[in-house]
Short mmCIF file of C-alpha atoms in Angstrom, two decimals:
data_model
loop_
_atom_site.label_atom_id
_atom_site.label_comp_id
_atom_site.label_asym_id
_atom_site.label_seq_id
_atom_site.Cartn_x
_atom_site.Cartn_y
_atom_site.Cartn_z
CA UNK A 71 -26.34 8.05 4.85
CA UNK A 72 -23.03 9.66 3.88
CA UNK A 73 -22.43 11.70 0.77
CA UNK A 74 -20.01 9.00 -0.41
CA UNK A 75 -22.75 6.39 -0.06
CA UNK A 76 -25.19 8.60 -1.92
CA UNK A 77 -22.72 9.11 -4.75
CA UNK A 78 -22.05 5.37 -4.96
CA UNK A 79 -25.77 4.66 -5.18
CA UNK A 80 -26.21 7.28 -7.91
CA UNK A 81 -23.41 5.72 -9.95
CA UNK A 82 -24.90 2.25 -9.47
CA UNK A 83 -28.34 3.49 -10.53
CA UNK A 84 -26.91 5.12 -13.65
CA UNK A 85 -25.01 1.94 -14.52
CA UNK A 86 -28.18 -0.12 -14.19
CA UNK A 87 -30.07 2.36 -16.38
CA UNK A 88 -27.37 2.02 -19.04
CA UNK A 89 -27.41 -1.75 -18.72
CA UNK A 90 -31.17 -1.79 -19.21
CA UNK A 91 -30.94 0.31 -22.36
CA UNK A 92 -28.13 -1.82 -23.78
CA UNK A 93 -29.69 -5.18 -23.00
CA UNK A 94 -32.99 -4.18 -24.59
CA UNK A 95 -31.38 -2.93 -27.82
CA UNK A 96 -31.28 -5.26 -30.79
CA UNK A 97 -30.82 -2.28 -33.10
CA UNK A 98 -28.78 0.83 -32.25
CA UNK A 99 -29.50 4.06 -34.12
CA UNK A 100 -26.67 6.57 -33.96
CA UNK A 101 -26.73 10.26 -34.61
CA UNK A 102 -23.55 11.08 -36.51
CA UNK A 103 -22.17 14.53 -35.61
CA UNK A 104 -21.62 14.29 -31.87
CA UNK A 105 -21.83 10.65 -30.77
CA UNK A 106 -19.53 9.35 -33.55
CA UNK A 107 -17.37 12.40 -34.28
CA UNK A 108 -17.16 16.15 -34.01
CA UNK A 109 -17.64 16.82 -37.70
CA UNK A 110 -16.80 20.52 -37.51
CA UNK A 111 -13.92 20.22 -35.05
CA UNK A 112 -11.52 21.74 -37.56
CA UNK A 113 -13.91 23.35 -40.03
CA UNK A 114 -16.18 25.74 -38.15
CA UNK A 115 -19.94 25.17 -38.47
CA UNK A 116 -20.40 28.84 -37.61
CA UNK A 117 -18.27 29.86 -40.60
CA UNK A 118 -20.23 27.49 -42.84
CA UNK A 119 -23.50 29.06 -41.69
CA UNK A 120 -22.13 32.56 -42.28
CA UNK A 121 -20.91 31.54 -45.75
CA UNK A 122 -24.38 30.25 -46.63
CA UNK A 123 -25.93 33.50 -45.43
CA UNK A 124 -23.38 35.51 -47.45
CA UNK A 125 -24.11 33.39 -50.52
CA UNK A 126 -27.83 34.11 -50.21
CA UNK A 127 -27.22 37.80 -49.70
CA UNK A 128 -24.90 37.86 -52.72
CA UNK A 129 -27.86 36.70 -54.77
CA UNK A 130 -30.05 39.49 -53.44
CA UNK A 131 -31.94 37.17 -51.07
CA UNK A 132 -31.21 38.95 -47.80
CA UNK A 133 -34.91 39.10 -46.97
CA UNK A 134 -35.33 35.31 -47.00
CA UNK A 135 -33.93 35.06 -43.47
CA UNK A 136 -34.94 36.70 -40.23
CA UNK A 137 -32.30 38.39 -38.08
CA UNK A 138 -32.34 35.43 -35.70
CA UNK A 139 -31.85 32.96 -38.55
CA UNK A 140 -28.96 34.98 -39.95
CA UNK A 141 -27.31 35.04 -36.52
CA UNK A 142 -28.01 31.40 -35.63
CA UNK A 143 -24.53 30.16 -36.64
CA UNK A 144 -26.17 26.82 -37.50
CA UNK A 145 -26.10 25.83 -41.19
CA UNK A 146 -29.12 23.54 -40.77
CA UNK A 147 -31.22 26.42 -39.45
CA UNK A 148 -30.29 28.47 -42.52
CA UNK A 149 -31.09 25.58 -44.85
CA UNK A 150 -34.44 24.79 -43.25
CA UNK A 151 -35.45 28.46 -43.17
CA UNK A 152 -34.98 28.76 -46.93
CA UNK A 153 -36.80 25.48 -47.52
CA UNK A 154 -39.81 26.66 -45.52
CA UNK A 155 -40.13 29.66 -47.84
CA UNK A 156 -39.23 27.92 -51.11
CA UNK A 157 -39.82 24.19 -50.54
CA UNK A 158 -38.41 21.89 -53.20
CA UNK A 159 -36.94 24.76 -55.22
CA UNK A 160 -33.70 24.80 -57.22
CA UNK A 161 -32.47 27.39 -54.71
CA UNK A 162 -32.89 24.93 -51.85
CA UNK A 163 -31.24 22.13 -53.84
CA UNK A 164 -28.23 24.36 -54.59
CA UNK A 165 -27.98 25.51 -50.97
CA UNK A 166 -28.17 21.90 -49.74
CA UNK A 167 -25.40 20.87 -52.13
CA UNK A 168 -23.22 23.74 -50.90
CA UNK A 169 -23.73 22.53 -47.34
CA UNK A 170 -22.89 18.96 -48.35
CA UNK A 171 -19.64 20.11 -49.94
CA UNK A 172 -18.73 21.99 -46.75
CA UNK A 173 -19.50 18.88 -44.69
CA UNK A 174 -17.34 16.79 -47.00
CA UNK A 175 -14.46 19.23 -46.50
CA UNK A 176 -15.01 18.98 -42.75
CA UNK A 177 -14.56 15.20 -42.69
CA UNK A 178 -10.81 15.56 -43.27
CA UNK A 179 -10.49 17.39 -39.95
CA UNK A 180 -13.30 15.67 -38.03
CA UNK A 181 -12.39 14.52 -34.53
CA UNK A 182 -13.50 11.00 -33.54
CA UNK A 183 -15.57 10.93 -30.38
CA UNK A 184 -13.54 9.17 -27.66
CA UNK A 185 -14.40 5.45 -27.39
CA UNK A 186 -16.85 5.64 -30.33
CA UNK A 187 -14.80 3.46 -32.71
CA UNK A 188 -14.23 0.55 -30.30
CA UNK A 189 -17.80 0.79 -29.00
CA UNK A 190 -19.18 0.54 -32.55
CA UNK A 191 -16.97 -2.47 -33.30
CA UNK A 192 -17.82 -4.18 -30.00
CA UNK A 193 -21.55 -3.61 -30.42
CA UNK A 194 -21.32 -5.13 -33.89
CA UNK A 195 -19.28 -8.08 -32.59
CA UNK A 196 -21.94 -9.06 -30.03
CA UNK A 197 -24.55 -9.27 -32.77
CA UNK A 198 -26.44 -5.99 -32.56
CA UNK A 199 -27.26 -4.21 -35.80
CA UNK A 200 -26.29 -0.57 -36.19
CA UNK A 201 -27.70 2.25 -38.28
CA UNK A 202 -27.08 5.96 -38.59
CA UNK A 203 -29.95 8.44 -38.44
CA UNK A 204 -28.63 11.94 -39.04
CA UNK A 205 -29.37 15.38 -40.45
CA UNK A 206 -25.99 15.32 -42.21
CA UNK A 207 -25.57 14.17 -45.79
CA UNK A 208 -25.25 10.37 -46.13
CA UNK A 209 -22.34 11.02 -48.52
CA UNK A 210 -20.52 12.71 -45.66
CA UNK A 211 -21.24 9.85 -43.27
CA UNK A 212 -19.94 7.26 -45.73
CA UNK A 213 -16.77 9.28 -46.36
CA UNK A 214 -16.04 9.50 -42.64
CA UNK A 215 -16.84 5.84 -41.90
CA UNK A 216 -14.57 4.71 -44.73
CA UNK A 217 -11.73 6.78 -43.28
CA UNK A 218 -12.15 4.99 -39.93
CA UNK A 219 -12.70 1.49 -41.31
CA UNK A 220 -16.22 1.41 -39.87
CA UNK A 221 -18.34 1.18 -43.02
CA UNK A 222 -19.09 -2.53 -42.62
CA UNK A 223 -20.54 -1.90 -39.15
CA UNK A 224 -23.38 0.17 -40.64
CA UNK A 225 -23.79 -0.58 -44.34
CA UNK A 226 -26.33 -0.31 -45.84
CA UNK A 227 -28.18 1.36 -43.00
CA UNK A 228 -27.14 5.01 -43.32
CA UNK A 229 -30.09 7.39 -43.30
CA UNK A 230 -29.29 11.06 -43.67
CA UNK A 231 -30.46 14.30 -45.19
CA UNK A 232 -32.55 14.09 -48.34
CA UNK A 233 -34.14 16.75 -50.55
CA UNK A 234 -37.21 16.50 -48.27
CA UNK A 235 -35.82 18.93 -45.71
CA UNK A 236 -39.04 18.96 -43.71
CA UNK A 237 -38.04 15.40 -42.75
CA UNK A 238 -34.94 16.50 -40.83
CA UNK A 239 -34.96 15.70 -37.12
CA UNK A 240 -36.87 16.37 -34.90
CA UNK A 241 -39.10 14.69 -37.49
CA UNK A 242 -38.68 10.91 -36.96
CA UNK A 243 -38.40 10.16 -40.69
CA UNK A 244 -34.80 8.91 -40.72
CA UNK A 245 -35.39 6.78 -37.60
CA UNK A 246 -38.51 5.25 -39.12
CA UNK A 247 -36.64 4.49 -42.34
CA UNK A 248 -33.99 2.65 -40.34
CA UNK A 249 -36.50 0.71 -38.27
CA UNK A 250 -38.52 -0.30 -41.33
CA UNK A 251 -35.46 -1.36 -43.30
CA UNK A 252 -34.13 -3.43 -40.41
CA UNK A 253 -37.48 -4.92 -39.47
CA UNK A 254 -37.13 -3.66 -35.91
CA UNK A 255 -39.83 -2.75 -33.43
CA UNK A 256 -39.15 0.66 -31.87
CA UNK A 257 -39.08 -0.85 -28.37
CA UNK A 258 -36.15 -3.11 -29.29
CA UNK A 259 -34.06 -0.22 -30.64
CA UNK A 260 -31.96 2.49 -28.98
CA UNK A 261 -31.17 5.98 -30.24
CA UNK A 262 -27.91 7.65 -29.23
CA UNK A 263 -27.97 11.40 -29.80
CA UNK A 264 -26.60 14.66 -28.44
CA UNK A 265 -29.30 17.23 -29.19
CA UNK A 266 -32.91 17.85 -28.19
CA UNK A 267 -33.94 17.23 -31.83
CA UNK A 268 -32.50 13.70 -31.52
CA UNK A 269 -34.55 13.13 -28.37
CA UNK A 270 -37.73 14.49 -29.93
CA UNK A 271 -37.27 12.30 -33.01
CA UNK A 272 -36.70 9.23 -30.83
CA UNK A 273 -39.80 10.01 -28.76
CA UNK A 274 -41.88 10.45 -31.90
CA UNK A 275 -40.63 7.10 -33.25
CA UNK A 276 -41.18 5.36 -29.90
CA UNK A 277 -37.48 4.53 -29.53
CA UNK A 278 -35.66 4.58 -26.16
CA UNK A 279 -33.06 7.35 -26.00
CA UNK A 280 -29.56 7.70 -24.58
CA UNK A 281 -28.10 11.18 -24.49
CA UNK A 282 -24.43 11.89 -25.09
CA UNK A 283 -23.27 15.26 -23.75
CA UNK A 284 -19.60 16.15 -24.10
CA UNK A 285 -20.01 19.31 -22.02
CA UNK A 286 -22.32 20.88 -19.45
CA UNK A 287 -24.11 23.04 -22.02
CA UNK A 288 -25.15 20.03 -24.06
CA UNK A 289 -26.22 18.17 -20.93
CA UNK A 290 -28.35 21.11 -19.80
CA UNK A 291 -30.11 21.27 -23.17
CA UNK A 292 -30.82 17.53 -23.11
CA UNK A 293 -32.08 17.65 -19.51
CA UNK A 294 -34.38 20.56 -20.31
CA UNK A 295 -35.75 18.62 -23.28
CA UNK A 296 -36.58 15.69 -21.00
CA UNK A 297 -33.70 13.25 -21.47
CA UNK A 298 -33.46 10.89 -18.51
CA UNK A 299 -30.25 8.96 -19.16
CA UNK A 300 -27.21 10.96 -20.27
CA UNK A 301 -23.52 10.08 -20.39
CA UNK A 302 -20.59 12.49 -20.61
CA UNK A 303 -18.42 9.76 -22.15
CA UNK A 304 -19.00 6.59 -24.14
CA UNK A 305 -16.51 4.72 -21.98
CA UNK A 306 -19.12 3.32 -19.53
CA UNK A 307 -21.04 1.84 -22.48
CA UNK A 308 -17.89 0.26 -23.85
CA UNK A 309 -17.11 -1.24 -20.44
CA UNK A 310 -20.60 -2.70 -20.17
CA UNK A 311 -20.52 -4.01 -23.74
CA UNK A 312 -17.20 -5.75 -23.14
CA UNK A 313 -18.73 -7.68 -20.26
CA UNK A 314 -21.26 -9.06 -22.78
CA UNK A 315 -18.76 -9.80 -25.52
#
C-alpha cells in the first residue's frame, strides 16, 4: 500500500465520520467564540484578563487570585476564580458585567470564522435546528449575529453565561438548556466546539462532538482531551451539507 493510498483512505474515513455526525444531527449546538467567530481577533482577550486583574487589585483584592490565575490571560478563569471565593456576590456580578462590556466592544472587530456563515445558513435551509451554547454573554452573541444577519438561524435558542458561573462549560448546563428547550434527545444532537471544555460538556450531556481547531495548538488540546473527529476548516462540512440541500 502506497503512502498516497493511505492518505486517500484517511481522507475518505474522515469524510465518512463527518457524514455520520451530520446525518445523525437534528439539532446542532454551536460554541460561539471559535466555531462562529474569533471574538477577540481585534480586542485582545489577554488584555481584557489583565484589565480585570488590575481592576480587582485597584480595589485591594490582590489576594483573591493565585499567581497562576493572575497570569492565565483568560478572562473566564479570572471570573470563575472570584466566583469560587465569593459566589453570587455583588463583586462577581460587577466583574461579570465588566467582562460583558469588553465582549460587546470586541464584537465590532470580531473575525467571522471562514465558511461559518454559509454553513449556518445551509444547515438551517435543510431543516436542522440550531442553538448556541457558550460561556460568552448571550447579549454579545445576539449583537454579533445581528451584525451578520444570522439571528433568525438561532433565535430564540441562545444559551450563554448567566449569574450562575458554576454552570459555565465544562458543566453541561447550557447544552442541557438547549436540548430541553428544543425537545431533542442528546443522541440526535451535535456539538461543535473548539476547546476541551466544549468536549467535556458535550460528553456530560451525552451529545456527539465535532472539534474545530484553527491551528495545531488547538488540535493538540482537543486530541489530548479525547476528541475523535476534528476539522481544521468548516469547508468540508459545508461541502457535505450542500450535497444534502
